């Protein structure tokens, strides 16, 4: 079994993707605010995001191979996106670089199952709590998860471009 959507299990994502691919009808509210039946066509474009779970990373080649094998076995596209933050970085924004470089190396050596990466990025590094006096907020610093700064983001993206376009 699985505990929640962020425990690192791929099965909960597979279940959600299979459900989302099917058309659905449900009770909703239309543009005029009236009760109606909403109908969807389904979404075939879902993908799994590996963000780690239970404080363990899941971006290593073995984890990516396991996730894509599970997706393929379920009849879903064997593609993943990797989140460089959260449990993959041990919730330390300074470690996002390690995850990023590992994933770029995987892609550069031929792993086409990896279709994207995510970074927690802002103008300035770190994060801050929202103070009672909003004038004390620091410009360009996250009020949620800690982020890398723009200069590091720029350097990571440019280095990845150079490595992937050799």
JSON list of C-alpha atoms in Angstrom, two decimals:
[
{"chain": "A", "resi": 1, "resn": "UNK", "atom": "CA", "xyz": [0.00, 0.00, 0.00]},
{"chain": "A", "resi": 2, "resn": "UNK", "atom": "CA", "xyz": [0.85, 3.64, 0.06]},
{"chain": "A", "resi": 3, "resn": "UNK", "atom": "CA", "xyz": [0.32, 6.35, 2.63]},
{"chain": "A", "resi": 4, "resn": "UNK", "atom": "CA", "xyz": [-0.02, 9.59, 0.69]},
{"chain": "A", "resi": 5, "resn": "UNK", "atom": "CA", "xyz": [0.81, 11.31, -2.57]},
{"chain": "A", "resi": 6, "resn": "UNK", "atom": "CA", "xyz": [4.27, 12.41, -1.41]},
{"chain": "A", "resi": 7, "resn": "UNK", "atom": "CA", "xyz": [5.58, 9.17, 0.10]},
{"chain": "A", "resi": 8, "resn": "UNK", "atom": "CA", "xyz": [7.76, 8.41, -2.94]},
{"chain": "A", "resi": 9, "resn": "UNK", "atom": "CA", "xyz": [5.51, 5.61, -4.19]},
{"chain": "A", "resi": 10, "resn": "UNK", "atom": "CA", "xyz": [4.90, 5.54, -7.92]},
{"chain": "A", "resi": 11, "resn": "UNK", "atom": "CA", "xyz": [1.75, 3.41, -7.58]},
{"chain": "A", "resi": 12, "resn": "UNK", "atom": "CA", "xyz": [-0.42, 6.27, -6.32]},
{"chain": "A", "resi": 13, "resn": "UNK", "atom": "CA", "xyz": [0.65, 8.35, -9.34]},
{"chain": "A", "resi": 14, "resn": "UNK", "atom": "CA", "xyz": [-0.08, 5.44, -11.68]},
{"chain": "A", "resi": 15, "resn": "UNK", "atom": "CA", "xyz": [-3.56, 5.07, -10.18]},
{"chain": "A", "resi": 16, "resn": "UNK", "atom": "CA", "xyz": [-4.22, 8.80, -10.58]},
{"chain": "A", "resi": 17, "resn": "UNK", "atom": "CA", "xyz": [-2.92, 8.86, -14.16]},
{"chain": "A", "resi": 18, "resn": "UNK", "atom": "CA", "xyz": [-5.10, 5.90, -15.14]},
{"chain": "A", "resi": 19, "resn": "UNK", "atom": "CA", "xyz": [-8.14, 7.60, -13.65]},
{"chain": "A", "resi": 20, "resn": "UNK", "atom": "CA", "xyz": [-7.36, 10.96, -15.26]},
{"chain": "A", "resi": 21, "resn": "UNK", "atom": "CA", "xyz": [-7.05, 9.35, -18.72]},
{"chain": "A", "resi": 22, "resn": "UNK", "atom": "CA", "xyz": [-10.74, 8.37, -18.65]},
{"chain": "A", "resi": 23, "resn": "UNK", "atom": "CA", "xyz": [-13.67, 10.69, -19.36]},
{"chain": "A", "resi": 24, "resn": "UNK", "atom": "CA", "xyz": [-15.56, 11.78, -16.23]},
{"chain": "A", "resi": 25, "resn": "UNK", "atom": "CA", "xyz": [-18.89, 13.42, -15.43]},
{"chain": "A", "resi": 26, "resn": "UNK", "atom": "CA", "xyz": [-19.54, 15.15, -12.13]},
{"chain": "A", "resi": 27, "resn": "UNK", "atom": "CA", "xyz": [-21.77, 17.73, -10.47]},
{"chain": "A", "resi": 28, "resn": "UNK", "atom": "CA", "xyz": [-20.33, 21.22, -10.78]},
{"chain": "A", "resi": 29, "resn": "UNK", "atom": "CA", "xyz": [-21.12, 24.92, -11.25]},
{"chain": "A", "resi": 30, "resn": "UNK", "atom": "CA", "xyz": [-21.26, 26.56, -14.68]},
{"chain": "A", "resi": 31, "resn": "UNK", "atom": "CA", "xyz": [-20.12, 30.06, -15.71]},
{"chain": "A", "resi": 32, "resn": "UNK", "atom": "CA", "xyz": [-23.47, 31.53, -14.60]},
{"chain": "A", "resi": 33, "resn": "UNK", "atom": "CA", "xyz": [-23.18, 29.97, -11.14]},
{"chain": "A", "resi": 34, "resn": "UNK", "atom": "CA", "xyz": [-25.82, 27.31, -11.80]},
{"chain": "A", "resi": 35, "resn": "UNK", "atom": "CA", "xyz": [-25.56, 23.64, -10.91]},
{"chain": "A", "resi": 36, "resn": "UNK", "atom": "CA", "xyz": [-24.68, 21.50, -13.91]},
{"chain": "A", "resi": 37, "resn": "UNK", "atom": "CA", "xyz": [-23.09, 18.25, -15.00]},
{"chain": "A", "resi": 38, "resn": "UNK", "atom": "CA", "xyz": [-19.46, 18.82, -15.99]},
{"chain": "A", "resi": 39, "resn": "UNK", "atom": "CA", "xyz": [-18.03, 16.39, -18.54]},
{"chain": "A", "resi": 40, "resn": "UNK", "atom": "CA", "xyz": [-14.34, 15.86, -19.25]},
{"chain": "A", "resi": 41, "resn": "UNK", "atom": "CA", "xyz": [-12.68, 13.99, -22.11]},
{"chain": "A", "resi": 42, "resn": "UNK", "atom": "CA", "xyz": [-9.83, 12.66, -20.00]},
{"chain": "A", "resi": 43, "resn": "UNK", "atom": "CA", "xyz": [-6.18, 13.68, -20.01]},
{"chain": "A", "resi": 44, "resn": "UNK", "atom": "CA", "xyz": [-3.64, 11.44, -21.71]},
{"chain": "A", "resi": 45, "resn": "UNK", "atom": "CA", "xyz": [-0.73, 13.82, -20.98]},
{"chain": "A", "resi": 46, "resn": "UNK", "atom": "CA", "xyz": [-0.01, 13.03, -17.33]},
{"chain": "A", "resi": 47, "resn": "UNK", "atom": "CA", "xyz": [3.46, 12.16, -16.11]},
{"chain": "A", "resi": 48, "resn": "UNK", "atom": "CA", "xyz": [5.11, 11.19, -12.84]},
{"chain": "A", "resi": 49, "resn": "UNK", "atom": "CA", "xyz": [7.22, 13.64, -10.89]},
{"chain": "A", "resi": 50, "resn": "UNK", "atom": "CA", "xyz": [9.88, 11.97, -8.76]},
{"chain": "A", "resi": 51, "resn": "UNK", "atom": "CA", "xyz": [10.42, 14.19, -5.72]},
{"chain": "A", "resi": 52, "resn": "UNK", "atom": "CA", "xyz": [11.63, 11.61, -3.22]},
{"chain": "A", "resi": 53, "resn": "UNK", "atom": "CA", "xyz": [9.65, 10.43, -0.25]},
{"chain": "A", "resi": 54, "resn": "UNK", "atom": "CA", "xyz": [10.00, 9.51, 3.42]},
{"chain": "A", "resi": 55, "resn": "UNK", "atom": "CA", "xyz": [13.10, 11.71, 3.44]},
{"chain": "A", "resi": 56, "resn": "UNK", "atom": "CA", "xyz": [14.73, 9.49, 0.80]},
{"chain": "A", "resi": 57, "resn": "UNK", "atom": "CA", "xyz": [15.72, 10.64, -2.69]},
{"chain": "A", "resi": 58, "resn": "UNK", "atom": "CA", "xyz": [14.44, 8.83, -5.78]},
{"chain": "A", "resi": 59, "resn": "UNK", "atom": "CA", "xyz": [16.35, 10.47, -8.63]},
{"chain": "A", "resi": 60, "resn": "UNK", "atom": "CA", "xyz": [19.16, 7.90, -9.02]},
{"chain": "A", "resi": 61, "resn": "UNK", "atom": "CA", "xyz": [19.26, 5.82, -12.23]},
{"chain": "A", "resi": 62, "resn": "UNK", "atom": "CA", "xyz": [17.91, 2.77, -10.35]},
{"chain": "A", "resi": 63, "resn": "UNK", "atom": "CA", "xyz": [14.90, 4.77, -9.09]},
{"chain": "A", "resi": 64, "resn": "UNK", "atom": "CA", "xyz": [14.19, 6.18, -12.54]},
{"chain": "A", "resi": 65, "resn": "UNK", "atom": "CA", "xyz": [14.40, 2.70, -14.08]},
{"chain": "A", "resi": 66, "resn": "UNK", "atom": "CA", "xyz": [12.06, 1.28, -11.41]},
{"chain": "A", "resi": 67, "resn": "UNK", "atom": "CA", "xyz": [9.51, 4.07, -11.94]},
{"chain": "A", "resi": 68, "resn": "UNK", "atom": "CA", "xyz": [9.53, 3.79, -15.73]},
{"chain": "A", "resi": 69, "resn": "UNK", "atom": "CA", "xyz": [9.22, -0.01, -15.55]},
{"chain": "A", "resi": 70, "resn": "UNK", "atom": "CA", "xyz": [6.16, 0.35, -13.30]},
{"chain": "A", "resi": 71, "resn": "UNK", "atom": "CA", "xyz": [4.63, 2.89, -15.69]},
{"chain": "A", "resi": 72, "resn": "UNK", "atom": "CA", "xyz": [5.24, 0.68, -18.71]},
{"chain": "A", "resi": 73, "resn": "UNK", "atom": "CA", "xyz": [3.77, -2.35, -16.90]},
{"chain": "A", "resi": 74, "resn": "UNK", "atom": "CA", "xyz": [0.63, -0.29, -16.25]},
{"chain": "A", "resi": 75, "resn": "UNK", "atom": "CA", "xyz": [0.36, 0.64, -19.95]},
{"chain": "A", "resi": 76, "resn": "UNK", "atom": "CA", "xyz": [1.35, 4.26, -19.32]},
{"chain": "A", "resi": 77, "resn": "UNK", "atom": "CA", "xyz": [4.07, 6.31, -21.04]},
{"chain": "A", "resi": 78, "resn": "UNK", "atom": "CA", "xyz": [7.37, 5.51, -19.27]},
{"chain": "A", "resi": 79, "resn": "UNK", "atom": "CA", "xyz": [8.39, 9.12, -18.74]},
{"chain": "A", "resi": 80, "resn": "UNK", "atom": "CA", "xyz": [9.26, 11.06, -15.59]},
{"chain": "A", "resi": 81, "resn": "UNK", "atom": "CA", "xyz": [10.07, 14.55, -14.45]},
{"chain": "A", "resi": 82, "resn": "UNK", "atom": "CA", "xyz": [12.45, 14.97, -11.53]},
{"chain": "A", "resi": 83, "resn": "UNK", "atom": "CA", "xyz": [12.09, 17.52, -8.76]},
{"chain": "A", "resi": 84, "resn": "UNK", "atom": "CA", "xyz": [15.51, 18.65, -7.54]},
{"chain": "A", "resi": 85, "resn": "UNK", "atom": "CA", "xyz": [14.04, 19.92, -4.28]},
{"chain": "A", "resi": 86, "resn": "UNK", "atom": "CA", "xyz": [11.96, 18.33, -1.51]},
{"chain": "A", "resi": 87, "resn": "UNK", "atom": "CA", "xyz": [13.14, 14.87, -0.36]},
{"chain": "A", "resi": 88, "resn": "UNK", "atom": "CA", "xyz": [15.45, 14.57, -3.39]},
{"chain": "A", "resi": 89, "resn": "UNK", "atom": "CA", "xyz": [17.62, 17.33, -1.92]},
{"chain": "A", "resi": 90, "resn": "UNK", "atom": "CA", "xyz": [17.01, 16.47, 1.72]},
{"chain": "A", "resi": 91, "resn": "UNK", "atom": "CA", "xyz": [14.98, 19.70, 1.83]},
{"chain": "A", "resi": 92, "resn": "UNK", "atom": "CA", "xyz": [18.26, 21.64, 1.57]},
{"chain": "A", "resi": 93, "resn": "UNK", "atom": "CA", "xyz": [18.17, 24.09, -1.30]},
{"chain": "A", "resi": 94, "resn": "UNK", "atom": "CA", "xyz": [21.96, 24.01, -1.54]},
{"chain": "A", "resi": 95, "resn": "UNK", "atom": "CA", "xyz": [21.74, 20.32, -2.54]},
{"chain": "A", "resi": 96, "resn": "UNK", "atom": "CA", "xyz": [19.55, 20.92, -5.60]},
{"chain": "A", "resi": 97, "resn": "UNK", "atom": "CA", "xyz": [22.73, 21.28, -7.68]},
{"chain": "A", "resi": 98, "resn": "UNK", "atom": "CA", "xyz": [23.75, 17.68, -6.84]},
{"chain": "A", "resi": 99, "resn": "UNK", "atom": "CA", "xyz": [20.38, 16.32, -7.98]},
{"chain": "A", "resi": 100, "resn": "UNK", "atom": "CA", "xyz": [20.35, 18.52, -11.11]},
{"chain": "A", "resi": 101, "resn": "UNK", "atom": "CA", "xyz": [23.82, 17.42, -12.19]},
{"chain": "A", "resi": 102, "resn": "UNK", "atom": "CA", "xyz": [23.03, 13.73, -11.63]},
{"chain": "A", "resi": 103, "resn": "UNK", "atom": "CA", "xyz": [19.86, 13.96, -13.70]},
{"chain": "A", "resi": 104, "resn": "UNK", "atom": "CA", "xyz": [21.55, 15.93, -16.49]},
{"chain": "A", "resi": 105, "resn": "UNK", "atom": "CA", "xyz": [24.26, 13.23, -16.58]},
{"chain": "A", "resi": 106, "resn": "UNK", "atom": "CA", "xyz": [21.55, 10.54, -16.85]},
{"chain": "A", "resi": 107, "resn": "UNK", "atom": "CA", "xyz": [19.89, 12.36, -19.73]},
{"chain": "A", "resi": 108, "resn": "UNK", "atom": "CA", "xyz": [23.23, 13.06, -21.44]},
{"chain": "A", "resi": 109, "resn": "UNK", "atom": "CA", "xyz": [24.10, 9.35, -21.35]},
{"chain": "A", "resi": 110, "resn": "UNK", "atom": "CA", "xyz": [20.88, 8.45, -23.16]},
{"chain": "A", "resi": 111, "resn": "UNK", "atom": "CA", "xyz": [18.05, 8.17, -20.61]},
{"chain": "A", "resi": 112, "resn": "UNK", "atom": "CA", "xyz": [15.17, 9.56, -22.68]},
{"chain": "A", "resi": 113, "resn": "UNK", "atom": "CA", "xyz": [12.61, 8.64, -19.99]},
{"chain": "A", "resi": 114, "resn": "UNK", "atom": "CA", "xyz": [13.57, 11.86, -18.20]},
{"chain": "A", "resi": 115, "resn": "UNK", "atom": "CA", "xyz": [11.54, 14.64, -19.82]},
{"chain": "A", "resi": 116, "resn": "UNK", "atom": "CA", "xyz": [12.13, 17.49, -17.39]},
{"chain": "A", "resi": 117, "resn": "UNK", "atom": "CA", "xyz": [13.50, 18.81, -14.13]},
{"chain": "A", "resi": 118, "resn": "UNK", "atom": "CA", "xyz": [12.16, 21.18, -11.50]},
{"chain": "A", "resi": 119, "resn": "UNK", "atom": "CA", "xyz": [14.14, 23.63, -9.36]},
{"chain": "A", "resi": 120, "resn": "UNK", "atom": "CA", "xyz": [13.04, 25.75, -6.41]},
{"chain": "A", "resi": 121, "resn": "UNK", "atom": "CA", "xyz": [14.40, 29.09, -7.58]},
{"chain": "A", "resi": 122, "resn": "UNK", "atom": "CA", "xyz": [13.92, 32.77, -6.79]},
{"chain": "A", "resi": 123, "resn": "UNK", "atom": "CA", "xyz": [15.87, 35.98, -7.22]},
{"chain": "A", "resi": 124, "resn": "UNK", "atom": "CA", "xyz": [17.67, 35.50, -3.90]},
{"chain": "A", "resi": 125, "resn": "UNK", "atom": "CA", "xyz": [18.63, 32.37, -1.98]},
{"chain": "A", "resi": 126, "resn": "UNK", "atom": "CA", "xyz": [16.83, 30.88, 0.99]},
{"chain": "A", "resi": 127, "resn": "UNK", "atom": "CA", "xyz": [13.39, 31.62, 2.36]},
{"chain": "A", "resi": 128, "resn": "UNK", "atom": "CA", "xyz": [11.67, 33.77, 4.95]},
{"chain": "A", "resi": 129, "resn": "UNK", "atom": "CA", "xyz": [8.63, 33.71, 7.17]},
{"chain": "A", "resi": 130, "resn": "UNK", "atom": "CA", "xyz": [5.89, 36.24, 6.49]},
{"chain": "A", "resi": 131, "resn": "UNK", "atom": "CA", "xyz": [6.34, 38.88, 9.21]},
{"chain": "A", "resi": 132, "resn": "UNK", "atom": "CA", "xyz": [3.51, 40.74, 10.91]},
{"chain": "A", "resi": 133, "resn": "UNK", "atom": "CA", "xyz": [4.90, 43.93, 9.35]},
{"chain": "A", "resi": 134, "resn": "UNK", "atom": "CA", "xyz": [4.88, 43.19, 5.62]},
{"chain": "A", "resi": 135, "resn": "UNK", "atom": "CA", "xyz": [7.31, 46.03, 4.98]},
{"chain": "A", "resi": 136, "resn": "UNK", "atom": "CA", "xyz": [9.95, 43.76, 6.52]},
{"chain": "A", "resi": 137, "resn": "UNK", "atom": "CA", "xyz": [9.66, 41.22, 3.68]},
{"chain": "A", "resi": 138, "resn": "UNK", "atom": "CA", "xyz": [12.89, 40.84, 1.70]},
{"chain": "A", "resi": 139, "resn": "UNK", "atom": "CA", "xyz": [12.40, 41.31, -2.05]},
{"chain": "A", "resi": 140, "resn": "UNK", "atom": "CA", "xyz": [12.94, 38.22, -4.18]},
{"chain": "A", "resi": 141, "resn": "UNK", "atom": "CA", "xyz": [13.16, 35.75, -1.27]},
{"chain": "A", "resi": 142, "resn": "UNK", "atom": "CA", "xyz": [10.68, 32.87, -1.10]},
{"chain": "A", "resi": 143, "resn": "UNK", "atom": "CA", "xyz": [8.02, 32.80, 1.60]},
{"chain": "A", "resi": 144, "resn": "UNK", "atom": "CA", "xyz": [7.53, 29.05, 1.13]},
{"chain": "A", "resi": 145, "resn": "UNK", "atom": "CA", "xyz": [10.30, 26.55, 0.31]},
{"chain": "A", "resi": 146, "resn": "UNK", "atom": "CA", "xyz": [13.94, 27.62, 0.38]},
{"chain": "A", "resi": 147, "resn": "UNK", "atom": "CA", "xyz": [15.27, 28.39, -3.10]},
{"chain": "A", "resi": 148, "resn": "UNK", "atom": "CA", "xyz": [18.53, 28.72, -4.94]},
{"chain": "A", "resi": 149, "resn": "UNK", "atom": "CA", "xyz": [19.24, 32.19, -6.31]},
{"chain": "A", "resi": 150, "resn": "UNK", "atom": "CA", "xyz": [18.95, 33.39, -9.89]},
{"chain": "A", "resi": 151, "resn": "UNK", "atom": "CA", "xyz": [22.69, 33.32, -10.60]},
{"chain": "A", "resi": 152, "resn": "UNK", "atom": "CA", "xyz": [22.91, 29.64, -9.65]},
{"chain": "A", "resi": 153, "resn": "UNK", "atom": "CA", "xyz": [19.76, 28.85, -11.62]},
{"chain": "A", "resi": 154, "resn": "UNK", "atom": "CA", "xyz": [21.22, 30.56, -14.68]},
{"chain": "A", "resi": 155, "resn": "UNK", "atom": "CA", "xyz": [24.53, 28.69, -14.31]},
{"chain": "A", "resi": 156, "resn": "UNK", "atom": "CA", "xyz": [22.79, 25.30, -13.93]},
{"chain": "A", "resi": 157, "resn": "UNK", "atom": "CA", "xyz": [20.60, 25.83, -16.99]},
{"chain": "A", "resi": 158, "resn": "UNK", "atom": "CA", "xyz": [23.50, 27.04, -19.15]},
{"chain": "A", "resi": 159, "resn": "UNK", "atom": "CA", "xyz": [25.74, 24.14, -18.09]},
{"chain": "A", "resi": 160, "resn": "UNK", "atom": "CA", "xyz": [22.92, 21.67, -18.82]},
{"chain": "A", "resi": 161, "resn": "UNK", "atom": "CA", "xyz": [22.40, 23.21, -22.25]},
{"chain": "A", "resi": 162, "resn": "UNK", "atom": "CA", "xyz": [26.08, 22.89, -23.04]},
{"chain": "A", "resi": 163, "resn": "UNK", "atom": "CA", "xyz": [26.25, 19.26, -21.85]},
{"chain": "A", "resi": 164, "resn": "UNK", "atom": "CA", "xyz": [23.07, 18.15, -23.62]},
{"chain": "A", "resi": 165, "resn": "UNK", "atom": "CA", "xyz": [23.90, 19.84, -26.92]},
{"chain": "A", "resi": 166, "resn": "UNK", "atom": "CA", "xyz": [27.37, 18.36, -27.50]}
]
